XYZ file of C-alpha atoms in Angstrom:
576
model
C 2.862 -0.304 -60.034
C 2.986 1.031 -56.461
C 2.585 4.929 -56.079
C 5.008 6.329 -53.902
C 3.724 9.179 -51.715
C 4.403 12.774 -52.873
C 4.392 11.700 -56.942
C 1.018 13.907 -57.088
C -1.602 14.013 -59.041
C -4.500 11.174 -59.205
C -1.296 8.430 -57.986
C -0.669 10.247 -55.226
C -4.197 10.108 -54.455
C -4.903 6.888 -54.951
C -7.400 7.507 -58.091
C -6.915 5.672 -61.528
C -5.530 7.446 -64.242
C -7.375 9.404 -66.888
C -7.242 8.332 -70.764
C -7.455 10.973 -73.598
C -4.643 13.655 -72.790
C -4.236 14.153 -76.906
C -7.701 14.784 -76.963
C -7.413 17.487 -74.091
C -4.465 18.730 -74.958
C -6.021 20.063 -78.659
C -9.418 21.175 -76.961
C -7.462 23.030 -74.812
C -5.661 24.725 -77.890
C -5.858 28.726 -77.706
C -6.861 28.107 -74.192
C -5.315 30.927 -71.261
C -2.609 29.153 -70.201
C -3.841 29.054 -66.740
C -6.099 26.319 -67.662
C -2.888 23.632 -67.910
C -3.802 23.437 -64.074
C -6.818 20.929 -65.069
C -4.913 18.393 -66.385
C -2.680 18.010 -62.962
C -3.064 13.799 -62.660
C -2.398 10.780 -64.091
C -2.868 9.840 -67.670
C -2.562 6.622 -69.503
C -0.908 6.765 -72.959
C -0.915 4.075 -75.793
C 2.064 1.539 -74.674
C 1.462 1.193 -71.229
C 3.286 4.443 -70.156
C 1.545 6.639 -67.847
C 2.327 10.277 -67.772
C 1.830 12.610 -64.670
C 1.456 16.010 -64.401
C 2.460 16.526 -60.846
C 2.308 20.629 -61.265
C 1.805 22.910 -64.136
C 3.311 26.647 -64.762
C 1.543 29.765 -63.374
C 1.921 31.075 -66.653
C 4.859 30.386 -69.600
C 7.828 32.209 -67.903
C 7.023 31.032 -64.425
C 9.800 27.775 -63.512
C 8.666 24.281 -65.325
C 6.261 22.446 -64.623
C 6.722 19.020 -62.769
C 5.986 15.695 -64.656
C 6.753 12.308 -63.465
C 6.917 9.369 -66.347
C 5.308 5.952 -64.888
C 7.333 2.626 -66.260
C 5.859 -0.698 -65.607
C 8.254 -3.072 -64.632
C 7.416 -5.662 -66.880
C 8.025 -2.768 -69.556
C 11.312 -1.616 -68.297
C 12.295 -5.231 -68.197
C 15.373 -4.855 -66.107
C 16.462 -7.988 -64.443
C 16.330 -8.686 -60.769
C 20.175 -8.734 -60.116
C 20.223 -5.022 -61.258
C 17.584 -3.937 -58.934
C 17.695 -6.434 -55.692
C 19.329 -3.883 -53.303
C 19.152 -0.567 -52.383
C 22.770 0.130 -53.852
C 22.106 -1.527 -56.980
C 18.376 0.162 -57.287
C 20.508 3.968 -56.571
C 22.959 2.692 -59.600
C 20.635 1.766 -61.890
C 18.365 4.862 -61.425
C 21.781 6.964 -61.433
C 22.184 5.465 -64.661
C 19.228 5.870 -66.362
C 18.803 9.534 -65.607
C 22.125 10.031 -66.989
C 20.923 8.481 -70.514
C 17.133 9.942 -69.905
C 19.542 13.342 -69.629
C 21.241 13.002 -72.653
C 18.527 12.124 -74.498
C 16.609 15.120 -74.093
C 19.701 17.202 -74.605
C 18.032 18.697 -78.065
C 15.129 19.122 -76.767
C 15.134 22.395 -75.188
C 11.205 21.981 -73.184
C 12.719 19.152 -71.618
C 15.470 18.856 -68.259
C 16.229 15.696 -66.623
C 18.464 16.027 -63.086
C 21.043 13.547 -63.611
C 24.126 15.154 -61.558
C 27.332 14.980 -61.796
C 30.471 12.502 -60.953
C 29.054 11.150 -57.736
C 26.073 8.830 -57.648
C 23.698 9.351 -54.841
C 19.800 8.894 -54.544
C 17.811 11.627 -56.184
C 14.525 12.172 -57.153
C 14.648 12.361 -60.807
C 14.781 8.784 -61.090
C 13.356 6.227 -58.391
C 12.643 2.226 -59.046
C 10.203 0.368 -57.269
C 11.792 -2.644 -54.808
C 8.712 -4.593 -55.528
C 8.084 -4.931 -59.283
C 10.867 -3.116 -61.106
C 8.569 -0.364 -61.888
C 9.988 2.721 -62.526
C 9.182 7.115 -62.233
C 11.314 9.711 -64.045
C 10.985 12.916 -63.215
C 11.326 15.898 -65.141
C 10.908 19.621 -65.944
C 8.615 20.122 -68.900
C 8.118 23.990 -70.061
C 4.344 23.772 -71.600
C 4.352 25.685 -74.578
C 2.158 28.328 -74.787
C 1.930 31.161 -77.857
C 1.868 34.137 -75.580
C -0.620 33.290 -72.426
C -2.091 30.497 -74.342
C -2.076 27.019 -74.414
C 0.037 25.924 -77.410
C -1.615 22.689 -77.600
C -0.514 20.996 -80.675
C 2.862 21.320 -79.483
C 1.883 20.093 -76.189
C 0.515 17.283 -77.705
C 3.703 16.352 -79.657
C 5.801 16.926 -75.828
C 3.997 15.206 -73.210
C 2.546 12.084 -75.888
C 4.903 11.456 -78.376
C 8.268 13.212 -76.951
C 8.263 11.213 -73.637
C 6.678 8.316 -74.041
C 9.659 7.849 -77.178
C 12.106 8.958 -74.531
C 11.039 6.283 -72.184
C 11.542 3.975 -74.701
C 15.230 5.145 -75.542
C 16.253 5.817 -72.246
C 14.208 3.353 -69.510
C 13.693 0.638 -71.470
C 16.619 -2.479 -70.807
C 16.022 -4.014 -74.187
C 17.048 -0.799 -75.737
C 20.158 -0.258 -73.479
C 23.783 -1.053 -73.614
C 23.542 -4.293 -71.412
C 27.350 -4.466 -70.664
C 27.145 -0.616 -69.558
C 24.375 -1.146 -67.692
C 26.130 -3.617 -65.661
C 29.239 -2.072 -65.465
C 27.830 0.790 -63.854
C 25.940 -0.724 -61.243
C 29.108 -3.000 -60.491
C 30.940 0.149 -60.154
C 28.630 1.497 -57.523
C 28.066 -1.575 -55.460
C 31.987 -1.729 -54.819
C 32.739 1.680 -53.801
C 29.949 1.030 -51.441
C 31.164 -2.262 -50.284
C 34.799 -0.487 -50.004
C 33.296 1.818 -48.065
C 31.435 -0.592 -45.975
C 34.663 -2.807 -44.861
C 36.855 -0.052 -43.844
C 35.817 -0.341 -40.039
C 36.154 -3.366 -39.470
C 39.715 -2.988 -41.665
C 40.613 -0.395 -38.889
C 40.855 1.966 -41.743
C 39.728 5.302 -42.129
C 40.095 5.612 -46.228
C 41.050 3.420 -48.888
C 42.946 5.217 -51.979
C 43.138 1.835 -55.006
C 46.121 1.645 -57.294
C 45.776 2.988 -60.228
C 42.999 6.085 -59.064
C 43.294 9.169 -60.926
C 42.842 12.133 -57.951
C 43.812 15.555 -59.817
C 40.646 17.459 -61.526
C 40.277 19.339 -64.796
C 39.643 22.561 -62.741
C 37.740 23.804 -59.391
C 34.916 24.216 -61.806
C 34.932 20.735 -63.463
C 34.609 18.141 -61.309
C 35.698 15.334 -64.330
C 38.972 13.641 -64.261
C 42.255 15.832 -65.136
C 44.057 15.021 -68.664
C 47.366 14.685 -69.957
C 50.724 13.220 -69.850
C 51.289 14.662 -66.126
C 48.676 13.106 -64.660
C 50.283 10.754 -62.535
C 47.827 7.210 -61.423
C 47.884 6.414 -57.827
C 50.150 3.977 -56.444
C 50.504 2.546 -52.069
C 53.703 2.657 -50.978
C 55.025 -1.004 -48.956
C 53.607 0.678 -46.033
C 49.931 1.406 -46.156
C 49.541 -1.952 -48.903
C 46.240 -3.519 -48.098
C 44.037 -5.491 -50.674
C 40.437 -5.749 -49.858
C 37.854 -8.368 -51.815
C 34.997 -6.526 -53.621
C 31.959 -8.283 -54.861
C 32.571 -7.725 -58.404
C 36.264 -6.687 -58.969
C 37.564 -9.484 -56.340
C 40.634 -8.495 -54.461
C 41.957 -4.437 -54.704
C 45.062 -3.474 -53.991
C 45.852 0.049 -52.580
C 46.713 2.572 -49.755
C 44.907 1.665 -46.909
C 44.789 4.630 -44.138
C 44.804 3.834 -40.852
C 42.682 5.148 -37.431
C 44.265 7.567 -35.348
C 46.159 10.730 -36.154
C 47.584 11.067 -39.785
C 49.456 13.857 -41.759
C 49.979 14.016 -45.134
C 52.957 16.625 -45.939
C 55.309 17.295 -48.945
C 56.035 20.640 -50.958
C 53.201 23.170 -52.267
C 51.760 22.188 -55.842
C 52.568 18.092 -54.885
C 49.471 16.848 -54.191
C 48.622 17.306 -50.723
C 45.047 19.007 -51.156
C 44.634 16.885 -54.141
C 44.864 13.849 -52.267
C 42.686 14.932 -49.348
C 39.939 16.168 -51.689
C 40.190 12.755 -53.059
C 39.481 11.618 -49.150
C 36.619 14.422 -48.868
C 34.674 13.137 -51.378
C 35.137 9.019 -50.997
C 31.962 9.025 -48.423
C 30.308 9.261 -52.070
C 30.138 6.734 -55.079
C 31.335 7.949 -58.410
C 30.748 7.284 -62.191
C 32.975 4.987 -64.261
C 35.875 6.701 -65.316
C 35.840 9.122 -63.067
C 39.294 7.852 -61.348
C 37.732 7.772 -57.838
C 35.883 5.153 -58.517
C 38.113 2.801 -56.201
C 38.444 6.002 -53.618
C 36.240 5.758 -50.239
C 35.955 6.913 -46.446
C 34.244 5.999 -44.390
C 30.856 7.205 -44.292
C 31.266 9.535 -40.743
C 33.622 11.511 -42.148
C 33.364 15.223 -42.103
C 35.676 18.121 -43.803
C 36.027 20.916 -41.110
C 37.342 24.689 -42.134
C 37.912 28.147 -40.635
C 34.523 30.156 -41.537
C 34.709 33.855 -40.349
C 31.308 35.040 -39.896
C 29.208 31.800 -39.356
C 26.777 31.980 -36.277
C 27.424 29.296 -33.826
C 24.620 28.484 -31.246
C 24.688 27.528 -28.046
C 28.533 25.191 -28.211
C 30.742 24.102 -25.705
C 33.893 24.940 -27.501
C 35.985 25.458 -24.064
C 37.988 22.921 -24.615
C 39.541 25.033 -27.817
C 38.743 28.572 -25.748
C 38.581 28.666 -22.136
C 38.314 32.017 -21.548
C 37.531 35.591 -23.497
C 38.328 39.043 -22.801
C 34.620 39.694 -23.298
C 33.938 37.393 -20.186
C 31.653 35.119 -22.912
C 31.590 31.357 -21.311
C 32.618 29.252 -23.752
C 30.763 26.094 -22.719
C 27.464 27.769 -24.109
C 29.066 29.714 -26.585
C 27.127 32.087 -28.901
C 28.061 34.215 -31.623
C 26.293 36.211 -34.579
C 29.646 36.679 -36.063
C 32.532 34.068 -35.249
C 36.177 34.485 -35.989
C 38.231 31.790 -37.880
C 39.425 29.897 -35.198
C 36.125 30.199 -33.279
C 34.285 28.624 -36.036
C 36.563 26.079 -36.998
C 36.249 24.731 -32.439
C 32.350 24.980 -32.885
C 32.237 23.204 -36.254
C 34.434 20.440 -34.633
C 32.379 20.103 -31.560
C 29.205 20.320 -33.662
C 30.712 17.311 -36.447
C 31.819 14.695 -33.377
C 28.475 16.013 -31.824
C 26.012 14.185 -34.221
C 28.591 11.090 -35.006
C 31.749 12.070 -37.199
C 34.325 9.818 -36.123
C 36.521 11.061 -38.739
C 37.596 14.631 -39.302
C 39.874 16.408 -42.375
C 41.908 19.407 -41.971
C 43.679 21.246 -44.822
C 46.376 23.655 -42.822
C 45.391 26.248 -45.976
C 41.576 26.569 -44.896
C 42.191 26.219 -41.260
C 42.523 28.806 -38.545
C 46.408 28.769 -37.755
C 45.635 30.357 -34.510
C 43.559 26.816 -33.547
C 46.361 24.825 -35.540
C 48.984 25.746 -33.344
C 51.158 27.530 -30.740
C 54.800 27.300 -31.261
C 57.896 27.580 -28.694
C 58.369 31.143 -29.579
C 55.075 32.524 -29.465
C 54.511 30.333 -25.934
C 57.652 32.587 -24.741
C 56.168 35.937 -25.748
C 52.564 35.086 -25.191
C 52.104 33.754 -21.934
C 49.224 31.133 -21.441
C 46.997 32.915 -18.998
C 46.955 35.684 -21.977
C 45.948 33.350 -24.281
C 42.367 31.845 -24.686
C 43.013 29.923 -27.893
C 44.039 25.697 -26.634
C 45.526 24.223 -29.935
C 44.493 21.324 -31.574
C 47.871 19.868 -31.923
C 47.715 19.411 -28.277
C 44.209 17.463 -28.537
C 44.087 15.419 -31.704
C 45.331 12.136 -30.027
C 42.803 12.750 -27.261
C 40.318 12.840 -29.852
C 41.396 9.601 -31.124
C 42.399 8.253 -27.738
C 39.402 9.290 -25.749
C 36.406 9.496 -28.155
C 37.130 7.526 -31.043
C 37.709 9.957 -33.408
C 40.566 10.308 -35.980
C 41.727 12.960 -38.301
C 43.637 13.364 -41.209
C 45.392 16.922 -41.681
C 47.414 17.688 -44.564
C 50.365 20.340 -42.807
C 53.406 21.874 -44.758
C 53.873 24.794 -42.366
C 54.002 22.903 -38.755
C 56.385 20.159 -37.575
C 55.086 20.674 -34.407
C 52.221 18.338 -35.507
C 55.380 15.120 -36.221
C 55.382 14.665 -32.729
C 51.499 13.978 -32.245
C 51.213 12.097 -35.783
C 50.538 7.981 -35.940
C 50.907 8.127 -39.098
C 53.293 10.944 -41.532
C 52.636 10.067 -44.957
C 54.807 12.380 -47.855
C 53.031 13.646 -51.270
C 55.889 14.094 -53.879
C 55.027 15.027 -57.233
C 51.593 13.209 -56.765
C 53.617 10.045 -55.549
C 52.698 9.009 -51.976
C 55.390 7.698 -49.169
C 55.100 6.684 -46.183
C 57.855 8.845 -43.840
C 56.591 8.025 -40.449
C 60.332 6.874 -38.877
C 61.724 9.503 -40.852
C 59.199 12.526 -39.310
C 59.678 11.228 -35.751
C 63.359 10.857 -35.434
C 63.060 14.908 -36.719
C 60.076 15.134 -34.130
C 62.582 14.127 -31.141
C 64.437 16.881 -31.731
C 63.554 19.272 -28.585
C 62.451 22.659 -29.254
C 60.954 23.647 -26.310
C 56.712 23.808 -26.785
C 54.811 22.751 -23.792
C 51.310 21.104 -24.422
C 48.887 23.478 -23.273
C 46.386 20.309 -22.840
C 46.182 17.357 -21.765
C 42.629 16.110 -23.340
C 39.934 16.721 -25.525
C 36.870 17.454 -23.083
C 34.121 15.872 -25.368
C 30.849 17.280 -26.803
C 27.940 18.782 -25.035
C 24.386 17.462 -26.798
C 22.170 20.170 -27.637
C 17.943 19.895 -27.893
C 17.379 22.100 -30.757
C 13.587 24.118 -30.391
C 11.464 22.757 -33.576
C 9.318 26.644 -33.932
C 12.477 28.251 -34.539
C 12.882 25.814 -38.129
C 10.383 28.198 -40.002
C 10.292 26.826 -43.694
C 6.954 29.251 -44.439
C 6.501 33.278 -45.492
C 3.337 34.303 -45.040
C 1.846 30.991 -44.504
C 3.652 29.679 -47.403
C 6.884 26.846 -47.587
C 9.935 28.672 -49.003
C 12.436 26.359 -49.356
C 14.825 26.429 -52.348
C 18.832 26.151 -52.711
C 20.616 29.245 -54.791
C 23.353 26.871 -55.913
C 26.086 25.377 -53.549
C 26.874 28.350 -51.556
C 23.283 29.204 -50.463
C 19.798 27.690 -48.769
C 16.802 30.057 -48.621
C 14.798 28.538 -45.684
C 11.603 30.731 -44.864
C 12.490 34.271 -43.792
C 16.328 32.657 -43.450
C 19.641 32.469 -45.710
C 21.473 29.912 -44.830
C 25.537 30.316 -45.979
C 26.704 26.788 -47.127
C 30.056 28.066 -48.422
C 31.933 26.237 -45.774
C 30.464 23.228 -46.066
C 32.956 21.962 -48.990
C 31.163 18.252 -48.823
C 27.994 19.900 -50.628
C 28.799 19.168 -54.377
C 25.705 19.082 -55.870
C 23.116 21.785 -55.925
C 20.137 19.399 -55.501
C 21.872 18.513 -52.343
C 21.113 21.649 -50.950
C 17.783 21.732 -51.593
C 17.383 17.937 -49.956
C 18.892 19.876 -46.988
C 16.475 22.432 -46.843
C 13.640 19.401 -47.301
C 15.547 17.696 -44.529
C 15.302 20.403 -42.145
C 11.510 20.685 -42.922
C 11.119 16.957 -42.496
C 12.548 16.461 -38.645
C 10.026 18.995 -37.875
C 7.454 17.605 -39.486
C 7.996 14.157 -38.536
C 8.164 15.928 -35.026
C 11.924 14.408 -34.758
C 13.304 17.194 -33.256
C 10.995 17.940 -30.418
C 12.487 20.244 -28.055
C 13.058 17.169 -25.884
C 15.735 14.836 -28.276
C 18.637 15.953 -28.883
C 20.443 16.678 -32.327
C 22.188 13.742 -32.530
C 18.987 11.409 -31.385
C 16.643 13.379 -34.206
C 19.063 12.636 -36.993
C 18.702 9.184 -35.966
C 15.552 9.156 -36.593
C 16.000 11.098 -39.781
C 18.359 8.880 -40.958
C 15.539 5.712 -40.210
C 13.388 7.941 -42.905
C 15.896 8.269 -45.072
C 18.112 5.071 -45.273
C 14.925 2.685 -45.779
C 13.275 2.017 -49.342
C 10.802 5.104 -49.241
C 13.840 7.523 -48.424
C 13.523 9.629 -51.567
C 9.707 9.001 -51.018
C 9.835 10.765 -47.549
C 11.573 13.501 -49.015
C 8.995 14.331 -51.998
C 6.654 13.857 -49.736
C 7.529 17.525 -48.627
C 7.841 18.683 -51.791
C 8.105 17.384 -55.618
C 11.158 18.782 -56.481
C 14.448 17.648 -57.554
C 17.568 17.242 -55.102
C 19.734 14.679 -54.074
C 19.188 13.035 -50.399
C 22.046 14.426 -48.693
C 24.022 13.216 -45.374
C 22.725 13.493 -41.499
C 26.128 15.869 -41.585
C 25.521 17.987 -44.094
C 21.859 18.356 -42.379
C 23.414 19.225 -39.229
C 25.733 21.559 -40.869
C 23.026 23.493 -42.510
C 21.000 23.842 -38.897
C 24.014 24.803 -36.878
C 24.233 27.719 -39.823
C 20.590 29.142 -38.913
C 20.874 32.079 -37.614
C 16.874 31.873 -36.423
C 18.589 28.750 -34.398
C 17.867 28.492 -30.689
C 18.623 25.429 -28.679
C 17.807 24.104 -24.910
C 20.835 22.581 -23.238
């Protein structure tokens, strides 16, 4: 089996695996704990397993330790049309960590990473694209009886516990075949959805029959009950795309440009563009989404007062300030709603999102809009603020970029729309004659623009990415809201495309990688660094590159969300 780089141990350097780890485990009996440390390596069990302690606890109530269980691929016996593309090879590891996850459910030493609805790399659970070999990783809490080695019960963990679990859980003869395949058919046609909608001229795909609402903001799993009402296109939007293992799919295909998605409040609306939000990511079966994609460049964008914003050329949103600031190198410690929201824009189209989502209830209305009566009152030369309703077609027009706001407060926005699509009582219909016979009604606004300006590229300065304290790495994500990078907190909260905690810390790993990869070199700019990144990331050692950093477990998260995270330093500089 081929070691990937970063499992640890005696694989990671090269070196053959030690036999005996019963044996050591009961010498080592009544030991100080601290002595777990020697048996960091490789060991071959009985069966052809190999387990790998990649890194053992400081002492019993420091985090788990780090072990990695080594499949051969002629033991995991999973056939070659399960495994014979990267899509398939995510699947089938998203799969198995999920059973590897349940079975260790009782067994409270033991915690496998498996995630949650979506399916996306991670490091808990990587095959080889040569052989079929496989490496689970998981936390292991050594037992100890006080600051000693417990090791009788150590023996019973790491030589009987796993190597049974890898039997139960990695093994295809002992798997639900039919599941198996289902699952990894699942995957490969949301990503194949995904995949076709460019060349569809389609921004999202919504299929028949999807199931959007949730349980709660807290549980991501489908919504129950009589009132949950399945998708269905209207005439309108019906497209039907071919998928490699369903065959032809019928739903709402959503087109480029500029669309809006209105109707009353509790109706859908958010529902449906949370749906949108999270298609650039595969999900389970059964989840209801499973048919739901965007394309992969799409980015959710949101007021967020207080963000630092580095170094943006957001005059195209706000020529001017009172303070005399020039906003075509715009800085800020502390940005206001609608100054965030214009920098996070600039900053998405900046490193490639050609499609952008806008909920009118997390947006700045300020940047939303300027109606006839506040034009009136507020004369232009007063006002800094350039609205987007009076750029959004540029953006489309001009750079190739389309959006897709969801608006219940502004008809202002009927007149710009492509596309006006109605949510009613979760049932979607297209209203687009409707919304601009009412949009040719006159009431007076004057666009305050005539075009989006376009992005300025920024060259960020590698020394001020600082992963260390005190000569040390510190990276390490406090949930979804936060990313402790070095001496830095990095506030995630409005990055609402972050779902998974292990995302954030394959952000923070990210971050650490384009420096030490020497991507970004004070020289390349953003955009040309995540390139690179993305080179590292997209290839068959992606999750390799990662744990390569560190052994740990996240999820390998978008160039966007990457971005997103940077642009959030406060340590940040940049050359322009």
């Amino acid at each position: 089996m081929r070691q990937h780089e970063g499992s640890g141990g005696a694989a990671r350097r090269g070196g053959r695996a030690r036999q005996g780890l019963d044996r050591e485990l009961e010498r080592l009996d009544g030991a100080p704990y601290g002595r777990y440390k020697g048996l960091v390596g490789a060991w071959e069990l009985p069966g052809g397993w190999t387990v790998e302690l990649v890194r053992a606890q400081a002492d019993p109530f420091a985090p788990p330790a780090r072990v990695a269980m080594h499949v051969p691929g002629e033991r995991a016996g999973f056939p070659e049309e399960l495994r014979n593309s990267p899509v398939r090879r995510r699947a089938l590891a998203g799969y198995l960590a999920r059973r590897a996850a349940r079975e260790v459910a009782g067994e409270r030493a033991c915690r496998v990473d498996a995630g949650g609805q979506e399916v996306l790399d991670r490091a808990s659970c990587v095959i080889d694209a040569d052989d079929g070999s496989l490496t689970l990783r998981l936390g292991v809490s050594l037992p100890g009886n006080g600051r000693r080695i417990d090791g009788r019960t150590a023996r019973r963990l790491l030589c009987a516990t796993l190597p049974s679990l890898a039997e139960r859980a990695l093994c295809h003869e002992a798997l639900d075949a039919d599941a198996v395949r289902d699952f990894v058919a699942t995957v490969e046609d949301s990503a194949a959805l995904r995949d076709a909608l460019p060349a569809l001229g389609l921004v999202a795909f919504v299929a028949d029959g999807a199931l959007l609402p949730r349980r709660s903001g807290a549980d991501d799993r489908p919504a129950r009950g009589a009132e949950v009402v399945p998708f269905r296109a209207p005439d309108a939007l019906r497209v039907t795309v071919r998928l490699p293992n369903a065959g032809p799919v019928t739903g709402a295909g959503i087109p480029e440009g500029v669309t809006l998605i209105v109707g009353g409040g509790f109706h859908g609306k958010s529902t449906l563009l949370r749906a949108l939000e999270t298609g650039v990511r595969d999900h389970v079966p059964g989840d209801g989404r499973e048919r739901v994609a965007s394309r992969g460049d799409t980015v959710k964008l949101r007021a967020e007062d207080g963000r630092s914003v580095t170094r943006v050329d957001v005059h195209g949103f706000v020529d001017h300030l009172p303070s005399g600031s020039d906003t075509r190198d715009f800085s800020t410690p502390n940005a206001s709603g609608s100054t965030s929201q214009a920098a996070s824009l600039c900053e998405a189209v900046e490193v490639g999102a050609r499609v952008l989502l806008i909920d009118e209830d997390t947006a700045a209305t300020n940047l939303m809009i300027r109606d006839a009566r506040m034009q009136a009152l507020v004369a232009k030369e007063h006002e800094p603020l350039t609205p987007l309703v009076d750029s959004v077609r540029s953006l489309h027009r001009d750079h190739g970029v389309s959006t897709v706001l969801v608006m219940g407060g502004s008809g202002d926005y009927l007149e710009v729309a492509d596309r006006v699509l109605m949510m009613d009582a979760y049932r979607l219909t297209d209203v687009t004659e409707r919304a601009h016979r009412v949009a040719a009604m006159p009431t007076g606004r004057r666009a305050e623009a005539e075009s989006f300006p376009g992005v300025v590229h920024r060259r960020p300065d590698p020394a001020s990415l600082d992963s260390t304290v005190r000569g040390r790495p510190r990276v390490r994500a406090r949930g979804l809201d936060d990313l402790v990078f070095g001496e830095n907190e990095v506030d995630l909260r409005g990055v609402e495309q972050l779902t998974d905690a292990q995302q954030v810390t394959g952000v923070g790993l990210a971050l650490e990688l384009l420096v030490r990869h020497g991507h970004l070199d004070g020289r390349r700019s953003l955009a040309e660094a995540l390139d690179l990144l993305d080179r590292d990331l997209s290839g068959p050692e992606g999750v390799a590159a990662l744990l390569a950093v560190r052994d740990e477990d996240f999820a390998v998260p978008r160039r966007f969300e990457i971005a997103a995270a940077l642009n959030r330093l406060r340590a940040l500089t940049v050359h322009r």
